[in-house]
Coordinates of C-alpha atoms and ligand atoms in Angstrom, one line a residue:
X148 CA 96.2 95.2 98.7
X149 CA 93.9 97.0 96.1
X150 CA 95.6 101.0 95.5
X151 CA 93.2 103.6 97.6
X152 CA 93.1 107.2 98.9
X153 CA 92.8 107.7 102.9
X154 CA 90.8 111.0 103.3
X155 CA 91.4 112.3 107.4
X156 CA 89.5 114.7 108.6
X157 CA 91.1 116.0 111.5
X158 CA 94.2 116.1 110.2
X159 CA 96.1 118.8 112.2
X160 CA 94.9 117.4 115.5
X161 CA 96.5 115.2 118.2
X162 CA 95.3 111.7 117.4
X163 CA 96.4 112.5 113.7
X164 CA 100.0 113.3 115.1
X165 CA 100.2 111.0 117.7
X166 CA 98.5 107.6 116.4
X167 CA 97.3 107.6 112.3
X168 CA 100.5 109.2 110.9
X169 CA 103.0 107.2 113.0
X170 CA 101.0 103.8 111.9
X171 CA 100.5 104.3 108.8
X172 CA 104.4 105.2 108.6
X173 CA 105.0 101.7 110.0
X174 CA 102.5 100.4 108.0
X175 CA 104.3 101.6 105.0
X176 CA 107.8 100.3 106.3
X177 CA 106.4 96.7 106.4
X178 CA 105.4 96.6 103.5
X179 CA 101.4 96.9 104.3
X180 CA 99.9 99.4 102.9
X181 CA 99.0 99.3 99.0
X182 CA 102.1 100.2 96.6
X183 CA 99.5 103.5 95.6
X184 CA 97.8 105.3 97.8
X185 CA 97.3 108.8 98.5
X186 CA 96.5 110.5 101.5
X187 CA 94.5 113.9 101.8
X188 CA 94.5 115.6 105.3
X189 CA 91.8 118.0 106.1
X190 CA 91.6 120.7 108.7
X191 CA 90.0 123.9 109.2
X192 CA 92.7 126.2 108.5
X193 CA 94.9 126.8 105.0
X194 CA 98.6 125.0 104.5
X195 CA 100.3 124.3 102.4
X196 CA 101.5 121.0 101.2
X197 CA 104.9 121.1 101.9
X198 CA 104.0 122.6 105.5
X199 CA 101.6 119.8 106.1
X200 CA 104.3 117.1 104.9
X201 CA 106.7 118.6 107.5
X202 CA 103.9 118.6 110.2
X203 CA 103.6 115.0 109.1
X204 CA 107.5 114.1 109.5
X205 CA 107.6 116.0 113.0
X206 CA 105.1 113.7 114.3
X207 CA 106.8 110.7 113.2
X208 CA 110.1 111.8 114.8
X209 CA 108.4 112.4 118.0
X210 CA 105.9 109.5 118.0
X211 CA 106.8 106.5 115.3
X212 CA 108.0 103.5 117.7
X213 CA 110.8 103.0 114.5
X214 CA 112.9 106.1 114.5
X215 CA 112.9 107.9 111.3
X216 CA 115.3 108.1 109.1
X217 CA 116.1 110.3 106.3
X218 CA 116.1 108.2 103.6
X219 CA 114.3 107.9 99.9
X220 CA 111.8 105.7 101.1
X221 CA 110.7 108.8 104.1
X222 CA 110.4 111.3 100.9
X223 CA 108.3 108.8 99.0
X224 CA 105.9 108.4 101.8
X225 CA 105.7 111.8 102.8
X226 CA 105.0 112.8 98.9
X227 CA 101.5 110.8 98.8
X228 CA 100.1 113.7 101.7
X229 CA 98.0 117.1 100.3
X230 CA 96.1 118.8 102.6
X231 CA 92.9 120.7 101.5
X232 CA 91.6 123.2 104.1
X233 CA 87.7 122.3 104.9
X234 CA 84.6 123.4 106.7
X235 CA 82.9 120.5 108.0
X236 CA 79.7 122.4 107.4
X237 CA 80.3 124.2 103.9
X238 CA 79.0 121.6 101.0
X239 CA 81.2 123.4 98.5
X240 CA 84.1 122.6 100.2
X241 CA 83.4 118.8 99.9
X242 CA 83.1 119.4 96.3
X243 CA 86.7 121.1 96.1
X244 CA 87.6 118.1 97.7
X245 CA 85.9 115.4 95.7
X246 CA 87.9 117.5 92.8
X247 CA 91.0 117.0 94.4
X248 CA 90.6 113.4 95.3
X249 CA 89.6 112.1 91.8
X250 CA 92.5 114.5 90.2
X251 CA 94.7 112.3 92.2
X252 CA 93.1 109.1 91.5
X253 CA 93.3 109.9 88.2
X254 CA 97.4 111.1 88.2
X255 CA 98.2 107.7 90.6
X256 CA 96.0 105.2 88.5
X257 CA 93.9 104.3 91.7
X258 CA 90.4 102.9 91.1
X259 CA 88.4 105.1 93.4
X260 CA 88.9 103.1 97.2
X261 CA 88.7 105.5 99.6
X262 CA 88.3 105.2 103.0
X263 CA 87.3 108.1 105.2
X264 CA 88.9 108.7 108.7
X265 CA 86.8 110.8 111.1
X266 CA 89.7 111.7 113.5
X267 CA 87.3 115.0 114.7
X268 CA 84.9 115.9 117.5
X269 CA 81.2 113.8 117.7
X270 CA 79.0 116.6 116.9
X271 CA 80.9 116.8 113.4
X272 CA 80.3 112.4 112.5
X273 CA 76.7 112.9 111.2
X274 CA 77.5 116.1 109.3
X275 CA 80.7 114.6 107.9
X276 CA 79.2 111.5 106.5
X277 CA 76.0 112.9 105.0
X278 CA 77.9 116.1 103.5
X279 CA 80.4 112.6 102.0
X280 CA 76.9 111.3 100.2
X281 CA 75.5 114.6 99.4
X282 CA 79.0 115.8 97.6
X283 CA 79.0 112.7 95.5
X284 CA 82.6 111.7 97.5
X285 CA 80.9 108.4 98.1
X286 CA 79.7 107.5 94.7
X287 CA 82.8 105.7 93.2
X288 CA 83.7 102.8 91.9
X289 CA 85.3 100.9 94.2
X290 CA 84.7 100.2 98.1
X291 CA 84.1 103.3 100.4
X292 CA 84.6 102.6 103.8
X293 CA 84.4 104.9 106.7
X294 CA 86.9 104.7 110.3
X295 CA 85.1 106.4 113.4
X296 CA 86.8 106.8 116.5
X297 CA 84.9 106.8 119.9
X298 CA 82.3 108.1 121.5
X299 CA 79.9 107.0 119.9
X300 CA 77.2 108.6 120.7
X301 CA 76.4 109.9 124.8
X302 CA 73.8 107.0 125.5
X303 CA 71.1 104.7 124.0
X304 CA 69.3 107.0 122.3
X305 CA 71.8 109.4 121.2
X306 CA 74.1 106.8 119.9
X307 CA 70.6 105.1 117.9
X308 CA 70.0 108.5 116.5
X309 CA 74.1 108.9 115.6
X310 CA 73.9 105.2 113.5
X311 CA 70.5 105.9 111.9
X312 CA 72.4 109.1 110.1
X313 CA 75.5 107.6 109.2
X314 CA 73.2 104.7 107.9
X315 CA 72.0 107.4 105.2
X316 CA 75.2 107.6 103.7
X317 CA 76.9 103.9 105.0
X318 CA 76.0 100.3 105.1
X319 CA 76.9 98.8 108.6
X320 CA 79.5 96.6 106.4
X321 CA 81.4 99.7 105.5
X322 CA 81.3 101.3 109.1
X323 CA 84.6 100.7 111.4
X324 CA 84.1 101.8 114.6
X325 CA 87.3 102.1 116.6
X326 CA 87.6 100.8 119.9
X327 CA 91.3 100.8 120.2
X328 CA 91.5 98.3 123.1
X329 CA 90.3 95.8 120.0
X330 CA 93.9 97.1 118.3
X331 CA 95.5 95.5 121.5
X332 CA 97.9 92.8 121.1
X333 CA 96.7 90.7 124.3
X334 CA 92.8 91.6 123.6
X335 CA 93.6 89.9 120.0
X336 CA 95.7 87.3 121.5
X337 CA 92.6 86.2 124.1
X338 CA 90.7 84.7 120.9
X339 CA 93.4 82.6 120.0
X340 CA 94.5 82.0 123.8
X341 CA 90.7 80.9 125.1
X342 CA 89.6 79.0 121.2
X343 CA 92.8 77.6 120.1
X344 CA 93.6 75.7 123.5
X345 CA 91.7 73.0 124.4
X346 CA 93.3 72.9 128.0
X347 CA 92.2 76.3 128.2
X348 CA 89.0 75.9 126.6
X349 CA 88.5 72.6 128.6
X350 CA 88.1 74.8 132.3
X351 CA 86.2 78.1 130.3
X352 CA 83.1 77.6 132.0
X353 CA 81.3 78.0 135.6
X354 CA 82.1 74.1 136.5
X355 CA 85.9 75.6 137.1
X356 CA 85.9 79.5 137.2
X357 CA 85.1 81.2 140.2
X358 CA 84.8 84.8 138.8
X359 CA 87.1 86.9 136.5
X360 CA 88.3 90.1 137.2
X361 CA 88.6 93.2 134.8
X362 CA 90.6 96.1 135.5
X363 CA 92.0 98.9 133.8
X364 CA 93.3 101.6 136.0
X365 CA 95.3 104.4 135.1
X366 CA 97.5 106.8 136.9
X367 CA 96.9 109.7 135.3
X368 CA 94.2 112.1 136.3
X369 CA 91.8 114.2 133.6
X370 CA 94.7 116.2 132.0
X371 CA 93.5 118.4 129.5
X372 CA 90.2 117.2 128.5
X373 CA 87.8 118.4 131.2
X374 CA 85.6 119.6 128.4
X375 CA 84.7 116.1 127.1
X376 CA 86.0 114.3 129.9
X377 CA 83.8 116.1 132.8
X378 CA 80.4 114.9 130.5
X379 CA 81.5 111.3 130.4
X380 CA 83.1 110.1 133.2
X381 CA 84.4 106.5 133.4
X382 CA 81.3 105.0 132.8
X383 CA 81.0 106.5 129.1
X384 CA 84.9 107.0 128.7
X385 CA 86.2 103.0 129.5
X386 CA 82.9 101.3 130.8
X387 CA 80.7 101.4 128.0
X388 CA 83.3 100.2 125.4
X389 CA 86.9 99.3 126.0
X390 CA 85.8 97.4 128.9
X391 CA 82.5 95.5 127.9
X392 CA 84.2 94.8 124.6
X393 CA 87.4 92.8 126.7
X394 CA 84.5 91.1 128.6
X395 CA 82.9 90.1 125.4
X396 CA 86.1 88.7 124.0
X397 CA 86.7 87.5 127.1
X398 CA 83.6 85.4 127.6
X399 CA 82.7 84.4 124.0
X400 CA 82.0 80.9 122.8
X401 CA 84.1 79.3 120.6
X402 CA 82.7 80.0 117.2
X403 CA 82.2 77.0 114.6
X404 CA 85.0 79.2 112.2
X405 CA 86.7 81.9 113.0
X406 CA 85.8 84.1 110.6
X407 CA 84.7 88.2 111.5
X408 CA 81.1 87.1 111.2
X409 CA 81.4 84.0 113.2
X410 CA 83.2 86.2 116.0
X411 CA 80.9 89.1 115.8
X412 CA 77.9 86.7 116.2
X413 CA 79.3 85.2 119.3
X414 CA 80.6 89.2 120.6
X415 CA 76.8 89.6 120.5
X416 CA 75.4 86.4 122.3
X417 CA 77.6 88.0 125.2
X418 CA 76.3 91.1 125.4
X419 CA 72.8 89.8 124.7
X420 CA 73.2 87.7 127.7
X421 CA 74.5 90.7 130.1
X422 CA 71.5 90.5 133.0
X423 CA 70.2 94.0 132.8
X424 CA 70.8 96.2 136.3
X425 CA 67.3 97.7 137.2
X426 CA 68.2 101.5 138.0
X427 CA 66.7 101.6 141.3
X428 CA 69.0 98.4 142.4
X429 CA 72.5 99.1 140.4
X430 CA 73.5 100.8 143.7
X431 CA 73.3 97.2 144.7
X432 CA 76.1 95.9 141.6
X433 CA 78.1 99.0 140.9
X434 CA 80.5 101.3 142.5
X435 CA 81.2 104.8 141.3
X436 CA 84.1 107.3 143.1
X437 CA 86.0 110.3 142.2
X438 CA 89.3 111.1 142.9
X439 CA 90.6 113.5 145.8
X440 CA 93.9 114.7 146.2
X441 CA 97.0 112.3 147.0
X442 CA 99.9 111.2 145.9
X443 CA 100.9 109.2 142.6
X444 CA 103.9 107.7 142.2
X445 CA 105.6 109.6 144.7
X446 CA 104.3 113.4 143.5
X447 CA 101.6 115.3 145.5
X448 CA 98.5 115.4 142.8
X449 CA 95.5 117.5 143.0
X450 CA 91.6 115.9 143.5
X451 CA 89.5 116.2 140.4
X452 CA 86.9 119.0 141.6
X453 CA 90.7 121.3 141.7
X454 CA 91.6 120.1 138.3
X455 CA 91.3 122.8 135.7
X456 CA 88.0 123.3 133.8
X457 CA 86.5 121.1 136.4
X458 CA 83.3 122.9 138.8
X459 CA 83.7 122.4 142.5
X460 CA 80.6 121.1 142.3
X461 CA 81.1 118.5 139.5
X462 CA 79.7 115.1 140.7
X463 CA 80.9 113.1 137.8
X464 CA 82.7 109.4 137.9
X465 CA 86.4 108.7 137.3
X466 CA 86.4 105.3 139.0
X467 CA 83.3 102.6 138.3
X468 CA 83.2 99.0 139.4
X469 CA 80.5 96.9 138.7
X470 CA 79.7 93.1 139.1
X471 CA 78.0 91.5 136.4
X472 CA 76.4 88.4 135.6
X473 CA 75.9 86.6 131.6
X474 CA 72.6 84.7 131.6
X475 CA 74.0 81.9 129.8
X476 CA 74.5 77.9 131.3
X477 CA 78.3 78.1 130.3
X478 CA 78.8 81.5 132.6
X479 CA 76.1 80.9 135.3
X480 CA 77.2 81.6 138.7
X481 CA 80.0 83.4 137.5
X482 CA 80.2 86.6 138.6
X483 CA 82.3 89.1 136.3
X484 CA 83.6 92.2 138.0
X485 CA 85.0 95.3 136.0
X486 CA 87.0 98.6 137.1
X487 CA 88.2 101.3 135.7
X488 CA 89.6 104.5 137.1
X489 CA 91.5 107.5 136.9
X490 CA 94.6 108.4 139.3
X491 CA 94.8 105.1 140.6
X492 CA 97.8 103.8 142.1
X493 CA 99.1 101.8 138.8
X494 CA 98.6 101.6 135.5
X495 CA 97.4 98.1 134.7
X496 CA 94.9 96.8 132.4
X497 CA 94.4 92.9 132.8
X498 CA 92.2 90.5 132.9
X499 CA 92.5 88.0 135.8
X500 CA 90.2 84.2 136.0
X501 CA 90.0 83.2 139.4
X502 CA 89.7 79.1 139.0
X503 CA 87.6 77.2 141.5
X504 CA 89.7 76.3 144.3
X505 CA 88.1 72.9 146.1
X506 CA 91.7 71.2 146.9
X507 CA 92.0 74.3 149.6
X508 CA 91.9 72.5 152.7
X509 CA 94.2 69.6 151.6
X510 CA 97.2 70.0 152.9
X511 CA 96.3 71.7 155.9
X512 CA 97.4 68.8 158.1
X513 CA 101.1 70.0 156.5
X514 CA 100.0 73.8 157.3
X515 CA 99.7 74.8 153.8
X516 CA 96.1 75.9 152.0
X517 CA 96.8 76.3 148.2
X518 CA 95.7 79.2 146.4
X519 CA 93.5 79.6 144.1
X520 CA 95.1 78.7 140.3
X521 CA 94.9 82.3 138.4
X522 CA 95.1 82.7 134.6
X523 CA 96.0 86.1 134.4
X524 CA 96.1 88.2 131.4
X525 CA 98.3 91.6 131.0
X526 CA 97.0 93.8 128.4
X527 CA 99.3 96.8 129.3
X528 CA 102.1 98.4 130.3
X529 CA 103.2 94.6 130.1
X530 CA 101.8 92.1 127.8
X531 CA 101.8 88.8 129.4
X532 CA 99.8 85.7 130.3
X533 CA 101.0 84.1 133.2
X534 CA 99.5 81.1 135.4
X535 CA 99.8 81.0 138.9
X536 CA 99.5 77.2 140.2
X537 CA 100.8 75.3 143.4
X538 CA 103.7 73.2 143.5
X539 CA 106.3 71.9 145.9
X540 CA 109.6 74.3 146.1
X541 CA 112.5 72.0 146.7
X542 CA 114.6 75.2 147.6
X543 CA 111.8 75.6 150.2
X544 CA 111.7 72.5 151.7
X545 CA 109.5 71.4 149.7
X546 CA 106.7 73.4 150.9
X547 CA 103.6 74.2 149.3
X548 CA 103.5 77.7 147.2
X549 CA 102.5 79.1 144.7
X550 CA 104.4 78.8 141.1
X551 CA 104.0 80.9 137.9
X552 CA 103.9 79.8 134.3
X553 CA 104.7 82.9 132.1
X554 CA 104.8 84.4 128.7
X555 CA 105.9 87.6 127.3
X556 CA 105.7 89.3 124.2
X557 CA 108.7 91.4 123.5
X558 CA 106.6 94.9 123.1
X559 CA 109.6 96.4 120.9
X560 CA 108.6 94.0 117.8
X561 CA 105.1 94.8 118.8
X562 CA 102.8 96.7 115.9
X563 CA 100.6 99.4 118.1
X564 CA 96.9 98.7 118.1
X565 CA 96.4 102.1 115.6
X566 CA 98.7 100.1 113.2
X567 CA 96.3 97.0 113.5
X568 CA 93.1 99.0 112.9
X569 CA 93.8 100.7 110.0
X570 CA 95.5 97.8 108.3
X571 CA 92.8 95.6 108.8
X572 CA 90.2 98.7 107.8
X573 CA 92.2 98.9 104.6
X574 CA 91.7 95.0 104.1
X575 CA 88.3 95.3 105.2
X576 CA 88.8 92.8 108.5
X577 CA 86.2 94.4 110.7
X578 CA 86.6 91.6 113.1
X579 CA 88.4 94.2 115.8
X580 CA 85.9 96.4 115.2
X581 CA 83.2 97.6 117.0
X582 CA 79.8 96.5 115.7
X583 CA 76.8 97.8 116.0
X584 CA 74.8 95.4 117.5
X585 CA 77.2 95.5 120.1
X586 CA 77.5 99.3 120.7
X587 CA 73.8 99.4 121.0
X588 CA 73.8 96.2 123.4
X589 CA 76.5 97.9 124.9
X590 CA 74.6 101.5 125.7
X591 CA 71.1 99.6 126.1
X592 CA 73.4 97.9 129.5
X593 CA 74.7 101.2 131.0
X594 CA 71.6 103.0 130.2
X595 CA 70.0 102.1 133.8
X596 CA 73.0 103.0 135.3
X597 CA 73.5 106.2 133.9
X598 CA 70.6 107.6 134.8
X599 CA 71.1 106.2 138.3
X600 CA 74.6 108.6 138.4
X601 CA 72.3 111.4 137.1
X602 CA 69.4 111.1 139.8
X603 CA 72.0 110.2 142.4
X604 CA 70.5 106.6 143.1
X605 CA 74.4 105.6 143.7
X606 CA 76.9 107.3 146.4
X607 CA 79.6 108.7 144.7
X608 CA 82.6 107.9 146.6
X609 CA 85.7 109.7 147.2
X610 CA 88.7 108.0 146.5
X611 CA 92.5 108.8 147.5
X612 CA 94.8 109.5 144.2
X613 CA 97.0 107.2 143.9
X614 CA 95.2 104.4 145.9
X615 CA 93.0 101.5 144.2
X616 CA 89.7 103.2 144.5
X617 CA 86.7 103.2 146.9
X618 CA 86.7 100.6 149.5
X619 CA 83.2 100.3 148.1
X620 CA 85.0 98.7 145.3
X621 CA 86.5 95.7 147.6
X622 CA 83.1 95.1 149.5
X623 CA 81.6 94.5 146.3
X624 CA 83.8 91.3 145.8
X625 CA 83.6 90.8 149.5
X626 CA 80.3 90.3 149.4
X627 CA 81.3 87.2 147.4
X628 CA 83.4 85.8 149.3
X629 CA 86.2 87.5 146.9
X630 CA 89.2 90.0 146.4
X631 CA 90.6 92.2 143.9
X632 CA 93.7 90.4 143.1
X633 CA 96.3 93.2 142.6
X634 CA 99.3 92.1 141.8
X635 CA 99.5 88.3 141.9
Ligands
BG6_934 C1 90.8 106.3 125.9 C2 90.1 107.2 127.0 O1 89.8 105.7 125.1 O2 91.5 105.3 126.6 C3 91.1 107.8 127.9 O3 89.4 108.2 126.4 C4 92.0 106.7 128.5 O4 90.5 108.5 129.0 C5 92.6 105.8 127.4 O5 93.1 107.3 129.2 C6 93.3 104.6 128.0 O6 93.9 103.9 126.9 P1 95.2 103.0 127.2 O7 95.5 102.5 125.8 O8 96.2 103.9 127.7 O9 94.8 102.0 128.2

C-alpha cells in the first residue's frame, strides 16, 4: 500500500475516539496500513502534540477490540499523529496546514496521498472541501481522496445541492461516503452468500420468495443527540441509508464480475426499480410511531417527548415500517418490508427471506403443517445465517418440525466495519461505499414520504418502549397474509 497522510478533521470528537483511532490502530497491528504514513488531527482548539498522542492512546485503551499494550510498536504508531488547531471557516488556517502536511511529506518521503476524513457536523462538508481546493491542499501529486460520514444531506434537494459543492473540489471517484452498515461483516458477506451459491442463487427470485423482511431495531432511546436526532427521525437516521442500502445488497443481481463497478451498477438497478410511494397514498405502505414510556430490558424508561432536548410537542419518528415493492420480473410480487426503531424491545438487525411455502397442507392427514423454509440473516449483536427447514425429529417421534442449519462467525477475530472502511478507502475499494447514484435514488424514494410526516398525511403512532413497535407495523404484513418473524 502506496505511503500517505490521513488528514481528520474532527479529531477531538467522539467518532474520532470511539471508531477511526481504534481502527486504524488495528489496522496498523495487521499489518494494513502503508509502512509511512502520517496522520494530522484537526480540531478547533490548541494542543499540543504530545497531549493529542495521549488523547489518542486513551481512546485505544477504552475502545480498541485488541487491548493495548505498551510496547515499541504502540510508540511508533502513536509518533505519526500532530494535531494542528483549525477553523473550518478561516482560509489561512488551511494554508498553515497545507505547510504542515507537505513539511511532513517531505521529512517521511511520502509522495503527496492524502486522504481527507470529515469526521465533523454537515453544515461544515461543503466548506471543508472547497476551503481543501481553494488552499491548494488538493493539488498534489498523488491521489486525494475524501471520507464523509453520514447525513448526507436532509433530503433530495439538499443532499443535490451538498454533491454539486463537493463536486467543485472532488470527482465522484475520489468521494467515500460512509454508510457504516456497508463496513458490516454480514452486509459484506450477503454478496458472497446470495452470488457465490448457486443453491442460493437458484431460489433468489419471486418463483420461490414470499417476501423478505428487514429489521433493525435498537434498544436504546435518543440519548444525547436530540439536537440532530429530533430533525431526522428514523426515516433520515436508518431509513434513507443503512436500511435501503441492506435492501440493495440484498436484492441485487448477480453481476457479470464482481468488480466495485459491476456491484455499484447492479446497487443502482435496485434502487432504480424501487416503485415510487405517491405522498398522498404512503399512509397506505408505511408506518411511522414514536416511543412512550415503558420498560426495556427490565428498567422503567422514559417516552421520547420526556427525553431531554426533546419539545412536548415534537411529532417526529423513531420507528418507520414500510412495504416496498422493486419493479423488476426477478422481484415481482415480492413484497419487501423494512423497520427500524428506537427503544424497541431488542437489538437485532437481520434480514429474514420468507420462501414460498406450497407443501403446507401435506402432512396434515399426520396433523403437521410445515413452516415456511426461512433464510435468515444476523447482521448484529450476532452474526449468523441460519436456515430453518422441516424435517422429521426421531427424538420426537418422528414428527414434523422445524430444523435449523447454522453458521456463526466468531465476532472476537472479527475486524469492525470502521476498520473495513478506511482500509479499503486507503486502497481505493469504494465498493462498500455509498455512491451517489444511490444516495440520490435513495432521497428521490423517501422524498414523498417525508413530506407526508411533515403535512401529517400518516398517523404517527405511539408505541410502548420496549415493545416491537406500532401494531400498525404487524397489519401492514397482515394485510399480506404475513408476520414479522421475531425470533425464529
Ligand atoms: C447510526 C445512527 O448511523 O446507526 C444511530 O445515527 C444508530 O442512531 C446507529 O443508533 C445504529 O448502528 P448499529 O451499528 O448499532 O446498528
Amino acid at each position: 500500500m502506496e505511503s500517505m497522510t490521513f488528514v481528520l478533521f474532527g479529531a477531538t470528537g467522539d467518532l474520532a475516539k470511539r471508531k477511526i483511532y481504534p481502527a486504524l490502530y488495528n489496522l496498523y497491528l495487521d499489518g494494513k496500513l502503508p509502512s509511512t504514513f502520517s496522520i494530522i488531527g484537526l480540531g478547533r482548539r490548541e494542543l499540543r502534540d504530545d497531549a493529542f498522542q495521549s488523547q489518542v492512546e486513551q481512546s485505544l485503551n477504552q475502545f480498541s477490540r485488541r487491548s493495548v499494550i505498551q510496547s515499541p510498536d504502540l510508540n511508533t504508531f502513536l509518533s505519526a499523529f500532530r494535531y494542528h488547531p483549525l477553523n473550518v471557516t478561516h482560509p489561512d488556517d488551511y494554508r498553515k496546514l497545507l505547510h504542515l502536511v507537505q513539511s511532513r511529506e517531505n521529512e517521511l518521503n511520502i509522495r503527496g496521498n492524502r486522504l481527507f476524513y470529515l469526521s465533523v457536523s454537515p453544515e461544515f462538508f461543503d466548506v471543508i472541501a472547497l476551503q481543501i481546493k481553494e488552499s491548494g491542499l488538493g493539488d498534489t501529486e498523488g491521489w486525494k481522496r475524501l471520507i464523509i460520514e453520514k447525513p448526507f444531506g436532509r433530503d433530495l434537494q439538499s443532499a443535490r445541492l451538498l454533491n454539486a459543492k463537493l463536486n467543485e473540489a472532488f470527482e465522484e471517484n475520489e468521494i467515500y461516503r460512509i454508510d457504516h452498515y456497508l463496513g458490516k461483516t454480514m452486509v459484506q458477506n450477503l454478496e458472497t452468500l446470495v452470488l457465490a451459491n448457486p443453491v442460493i442463487q437458484a431460489v433468489w427470485n419471486n418463483r420461490h420468495i414470499a417476501n423478505v423482511q428487514i429489521t433493525a431495531s435498537e434498544t436504546v432511546g435518543v440519548e444525547e443527540r436530540a439536537g440532530y436526532y429530533d430533525r431526522a427521525g428514523a426515516i433520515r437516521d436508518m431509513m434513507q441509508n443503512h436500511m435501503l442500502q441492506v435492501l440493495m445488497m440484498t436484492a441485487m443481481h448477480l453481476p457479470s464480475q464482481i468488480t466495485p463497478s459491476h456491484i455499484k451498477d447492479e446497487k443502482r438497478k435496485i434502487i432504480k426499480a424501487l416503485q415510487p410511494v405517491h405522498k398522498s397514498e404512503a399512509a397506505l405502505s408505511v408506518v411511522r410511531g414514536q416511543y412512550a414510556s415503558g420498560s426495556v430490558n427490565g428498567n422503567a424508561v422514559a417516552g421520547y417527548l420526556q427525553e431531554p432536548g426533546i419539545e412536548a410537542s415534537s411529532r417526529n419518528d423513531t420507528f418507520v415500517a414500510a412495504r416496498l415493492w422493486i419493479d423488476d420480473p426477478k422481484w415481482e410480487g415480492v413484497p419487501f418490508y423494512i423497520r427500524t426503531g428506537k427503544r424497541m424491545s431488542e437489538k437485532s438487525t437481520r434480514i429474514v427471506v420468507e420462501f414460498k411455502n406450497p407443501t403446507k397442507e401435506l402432512y396434515v392427514t399426520r396433523n403437521a403443517i410445515t413452516s415456511p423454509n426461512l433464510l435468515v440473516i444476523e447482521i448484529s449483536p450476532n452474526e449468523r445465517v441460519s436456515l430453518q427447514f422441516n424435517g422429521k425429529n426421531a427424538e420426537n417421534d418422528g414428527n414434523i418440525e422445524s430444523l435449523e442449519l447454522s453458521f456463526k462467525a466468531d465476532q472476537n477475530k472479527q475486524p469492525e466495519a470502521y476498520e473495513r472502511l478506511i482500509h479499503d478507502a486507503l486502497e481505493g475499494d469504494a465498493t462498500f461505499f455509498a455512491h451517489w447514484n444511490e444516495v440520490e435514488l435513495s432521497w428521490q424514494w423517501v422524498q414523498p414520504i417525508l413530506e407526508a410526516f411533515e403535512e401529517n398525511l400518516i398517523r404517527l403512532h405511539a408505541y410502548e418502549a420496549g415493545s416491537n413497535g406500532p401494531e400498525a407495523s404487524d397489519q401492514l404484513l397482515e394485510e399480506d397474509g404475513f408476520e414479522w418473524w421475531l425470533d425464529p
